[in-house]
Short mmCIF file of N, CA and C in Angstrom, two decimals:
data_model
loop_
_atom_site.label_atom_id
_atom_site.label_comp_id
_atom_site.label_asym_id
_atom_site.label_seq_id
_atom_site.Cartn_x
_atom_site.Cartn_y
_atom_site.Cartn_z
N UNK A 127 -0.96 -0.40 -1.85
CA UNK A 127 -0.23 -1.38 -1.06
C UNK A 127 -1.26 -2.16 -0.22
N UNK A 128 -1.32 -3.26 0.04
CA UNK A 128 -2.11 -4.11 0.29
C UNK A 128 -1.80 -4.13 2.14
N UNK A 129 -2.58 -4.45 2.76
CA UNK A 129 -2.76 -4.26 4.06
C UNK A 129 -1.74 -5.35 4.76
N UNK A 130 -0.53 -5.28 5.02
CA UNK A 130 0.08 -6.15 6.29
C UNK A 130 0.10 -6.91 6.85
N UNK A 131 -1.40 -6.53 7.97
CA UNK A 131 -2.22 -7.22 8.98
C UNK A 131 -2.57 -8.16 8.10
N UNK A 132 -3.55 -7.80 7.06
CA UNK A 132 -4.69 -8.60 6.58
C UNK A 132 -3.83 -9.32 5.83
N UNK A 133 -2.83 -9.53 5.23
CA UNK A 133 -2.32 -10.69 5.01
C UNK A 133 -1.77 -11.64 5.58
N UNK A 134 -1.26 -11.35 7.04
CA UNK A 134 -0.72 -12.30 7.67
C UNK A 134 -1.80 -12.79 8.33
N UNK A 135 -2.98 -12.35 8.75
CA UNK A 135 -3.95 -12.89 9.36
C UNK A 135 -4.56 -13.68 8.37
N UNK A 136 -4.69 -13.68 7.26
CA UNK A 136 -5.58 -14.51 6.03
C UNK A 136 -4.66 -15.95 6.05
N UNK A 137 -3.09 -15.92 6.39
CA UNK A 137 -2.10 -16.79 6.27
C UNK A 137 -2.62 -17.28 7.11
N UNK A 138 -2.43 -16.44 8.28
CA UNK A 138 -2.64 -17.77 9.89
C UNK A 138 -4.36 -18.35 9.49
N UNK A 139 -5.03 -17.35 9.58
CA UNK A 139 -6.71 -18.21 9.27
C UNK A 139 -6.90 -19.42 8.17
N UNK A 140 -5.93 -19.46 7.10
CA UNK A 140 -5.62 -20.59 6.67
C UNK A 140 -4.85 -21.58 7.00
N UNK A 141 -3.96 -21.46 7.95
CA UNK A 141 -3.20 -22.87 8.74
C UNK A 141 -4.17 -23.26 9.35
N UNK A 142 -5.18 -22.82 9.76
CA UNK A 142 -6.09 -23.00 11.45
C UNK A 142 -6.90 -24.01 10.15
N UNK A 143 -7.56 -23.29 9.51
CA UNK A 143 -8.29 -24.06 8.68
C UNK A 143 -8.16 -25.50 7.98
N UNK A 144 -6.70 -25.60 8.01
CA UNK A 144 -6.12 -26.67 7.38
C UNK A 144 -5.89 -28.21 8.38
N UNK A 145 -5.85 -27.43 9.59
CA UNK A 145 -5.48 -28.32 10.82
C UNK A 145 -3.86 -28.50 10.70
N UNK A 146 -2.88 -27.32 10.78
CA UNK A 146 -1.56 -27.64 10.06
C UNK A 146 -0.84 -27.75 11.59
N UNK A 147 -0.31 -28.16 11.86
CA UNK A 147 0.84 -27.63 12.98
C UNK A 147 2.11 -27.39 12.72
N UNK A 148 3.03 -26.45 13.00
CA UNK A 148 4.07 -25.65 12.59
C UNK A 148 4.89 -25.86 13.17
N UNK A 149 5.88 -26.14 13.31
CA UNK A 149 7.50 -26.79 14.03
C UNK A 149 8.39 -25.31 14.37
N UNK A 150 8.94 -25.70 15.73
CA UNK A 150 9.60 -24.40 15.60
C UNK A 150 10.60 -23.60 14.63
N UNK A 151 11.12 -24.43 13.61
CA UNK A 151 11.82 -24.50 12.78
C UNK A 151 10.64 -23.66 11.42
N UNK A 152 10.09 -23.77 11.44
CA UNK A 152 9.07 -23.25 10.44
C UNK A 152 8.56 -21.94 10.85
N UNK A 153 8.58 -22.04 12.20
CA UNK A 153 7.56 -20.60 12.59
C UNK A 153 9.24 -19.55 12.75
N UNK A 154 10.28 -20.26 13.03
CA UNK A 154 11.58 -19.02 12.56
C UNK A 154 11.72 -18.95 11.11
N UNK A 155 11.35 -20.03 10.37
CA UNK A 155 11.70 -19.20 9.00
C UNK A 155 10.47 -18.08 8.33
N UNK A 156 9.25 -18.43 8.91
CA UNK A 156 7.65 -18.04 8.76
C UNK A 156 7.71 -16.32 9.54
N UNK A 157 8.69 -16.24 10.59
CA UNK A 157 9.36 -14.54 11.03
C UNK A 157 9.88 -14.39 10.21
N UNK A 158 11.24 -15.28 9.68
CA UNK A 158 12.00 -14.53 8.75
C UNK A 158 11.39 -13.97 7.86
N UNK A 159 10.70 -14.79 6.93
CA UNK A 159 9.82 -14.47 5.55
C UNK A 159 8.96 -13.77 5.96
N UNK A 160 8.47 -12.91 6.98
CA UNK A 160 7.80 -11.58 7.58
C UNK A 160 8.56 -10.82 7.81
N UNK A 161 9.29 -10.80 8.50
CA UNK A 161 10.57 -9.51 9.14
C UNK A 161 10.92 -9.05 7.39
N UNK A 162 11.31 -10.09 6.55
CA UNK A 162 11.89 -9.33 5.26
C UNK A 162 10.64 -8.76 4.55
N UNK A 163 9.51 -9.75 4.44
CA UNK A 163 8.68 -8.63 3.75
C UNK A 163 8.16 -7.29 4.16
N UNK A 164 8.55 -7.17 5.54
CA UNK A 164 8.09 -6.15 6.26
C UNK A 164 9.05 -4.73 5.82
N UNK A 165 10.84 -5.45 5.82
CA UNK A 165 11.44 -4.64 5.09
C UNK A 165 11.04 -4.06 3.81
N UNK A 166 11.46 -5.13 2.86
CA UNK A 166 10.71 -4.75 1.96
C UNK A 166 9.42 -3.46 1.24
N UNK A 167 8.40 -3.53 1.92
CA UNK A 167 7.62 -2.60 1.87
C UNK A 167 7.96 -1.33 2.68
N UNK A 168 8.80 -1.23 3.94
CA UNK A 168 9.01 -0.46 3.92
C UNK A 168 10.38 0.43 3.06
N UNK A 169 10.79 -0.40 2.63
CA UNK A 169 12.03 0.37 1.72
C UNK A 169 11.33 1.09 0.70
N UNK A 170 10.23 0.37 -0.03
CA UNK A 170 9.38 0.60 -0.85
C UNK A 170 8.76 2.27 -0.56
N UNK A 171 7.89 2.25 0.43
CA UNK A 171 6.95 3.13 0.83
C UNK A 171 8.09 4.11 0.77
N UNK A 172 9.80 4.03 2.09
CA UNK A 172 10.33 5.18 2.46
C UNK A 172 11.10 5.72 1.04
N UNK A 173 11.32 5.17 0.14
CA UNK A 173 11.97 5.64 -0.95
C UNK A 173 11.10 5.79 -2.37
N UNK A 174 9.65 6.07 -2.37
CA UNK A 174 8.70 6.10 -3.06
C UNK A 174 8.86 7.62 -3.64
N UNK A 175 9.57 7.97 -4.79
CA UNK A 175 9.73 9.15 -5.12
C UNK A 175 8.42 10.02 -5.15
N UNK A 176 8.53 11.70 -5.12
CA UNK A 176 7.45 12.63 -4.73
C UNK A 176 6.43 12.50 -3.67
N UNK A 177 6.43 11.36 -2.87
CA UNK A 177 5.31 11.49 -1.76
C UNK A 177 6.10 12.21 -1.08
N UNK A 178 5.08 13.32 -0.46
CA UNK A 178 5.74 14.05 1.06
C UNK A 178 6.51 13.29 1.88
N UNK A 179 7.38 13.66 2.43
CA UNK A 179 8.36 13.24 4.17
C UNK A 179 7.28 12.94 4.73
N UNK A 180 6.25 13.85 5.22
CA UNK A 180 5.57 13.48 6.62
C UNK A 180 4.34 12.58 5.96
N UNK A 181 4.01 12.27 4.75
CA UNK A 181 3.47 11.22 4.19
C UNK A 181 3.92 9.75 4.81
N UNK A 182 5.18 9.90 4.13
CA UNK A 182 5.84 8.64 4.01
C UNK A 182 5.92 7.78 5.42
N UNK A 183 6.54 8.83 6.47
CA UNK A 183 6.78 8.66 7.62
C UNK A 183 5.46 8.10 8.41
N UNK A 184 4.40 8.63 8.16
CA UNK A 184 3.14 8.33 8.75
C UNK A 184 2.95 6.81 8.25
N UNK A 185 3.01 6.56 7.00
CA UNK A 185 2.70 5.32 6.50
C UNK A 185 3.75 4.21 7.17
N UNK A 186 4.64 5.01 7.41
CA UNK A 186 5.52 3.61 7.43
C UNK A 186 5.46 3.27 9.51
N UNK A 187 5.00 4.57 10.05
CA UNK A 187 5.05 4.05 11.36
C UNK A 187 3.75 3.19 11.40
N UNK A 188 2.44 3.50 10.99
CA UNK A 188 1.85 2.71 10.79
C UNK A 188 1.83 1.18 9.79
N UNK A 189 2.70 1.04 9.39
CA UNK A 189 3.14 -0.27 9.07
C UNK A 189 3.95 -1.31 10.02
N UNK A 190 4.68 -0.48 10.95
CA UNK A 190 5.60 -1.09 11.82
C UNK A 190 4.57 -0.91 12.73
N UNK A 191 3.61 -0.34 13.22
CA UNK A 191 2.39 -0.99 14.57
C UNK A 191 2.04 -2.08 14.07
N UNK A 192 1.34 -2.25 12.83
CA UNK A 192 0.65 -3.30 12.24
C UNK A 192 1.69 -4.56 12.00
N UNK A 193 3.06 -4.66 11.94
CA UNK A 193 3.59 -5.74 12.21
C UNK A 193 3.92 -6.03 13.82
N UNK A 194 4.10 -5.12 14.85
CA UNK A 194 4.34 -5.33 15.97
C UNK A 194 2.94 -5.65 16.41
N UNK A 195 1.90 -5.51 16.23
CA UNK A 195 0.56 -6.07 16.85
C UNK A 195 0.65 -7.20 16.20
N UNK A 196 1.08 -7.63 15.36
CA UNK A 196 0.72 -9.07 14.32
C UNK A 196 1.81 -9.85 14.99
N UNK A 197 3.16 -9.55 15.17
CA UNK A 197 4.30 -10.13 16.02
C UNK A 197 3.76 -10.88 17.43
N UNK A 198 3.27 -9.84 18.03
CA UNK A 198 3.04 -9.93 19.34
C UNK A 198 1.78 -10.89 19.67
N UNK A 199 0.87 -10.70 18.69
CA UNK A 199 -0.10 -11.61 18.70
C UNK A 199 -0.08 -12.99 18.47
N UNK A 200 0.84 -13.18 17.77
CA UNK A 200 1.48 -14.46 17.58
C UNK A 200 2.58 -15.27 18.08
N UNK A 201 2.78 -14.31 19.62
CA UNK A 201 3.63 -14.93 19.65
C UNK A 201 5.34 -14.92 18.95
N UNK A 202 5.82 -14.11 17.99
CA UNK A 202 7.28 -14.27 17.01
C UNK A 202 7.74 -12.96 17.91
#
């Protein structure tokens, strides 16, 4: 599974790069289309047949820091 953080940060380091500016209307659908992929992977990870419980659980709280530091950093 590919890193979270590092994709939403590669996203934003490419708007910056572009000189884009984002409307508030864009940066709520730009949460939305995060909040769901965030689901997403975690439905993924928590229903990933044979990994351990306390596997799963570990992965997925550390997925939800790594979107709440990425949230918060931005501002959503």
């Amino acid at each position: 599974m590919q890193n979270f953080r590092g994709l939403m940060r590669a996203a934003c380091e490419k708007t910056r790069q572009d000189n884009l500016t984002v409307c508030e209307d864009a940066q709520r659908e730009l949460a939305c289309a995060m909040q769901t992929q965030l689901l997403k992977q975690l439905c993924t990870l928590l229903l990933k047949p044979g990994a351990p419980d306390g596997q799963r659980l570990k992965q997925a709280r550390a997925l939800c820091l790594q979107a709440q530091l990425f949230f918060r950093e931005h501002g959503i």
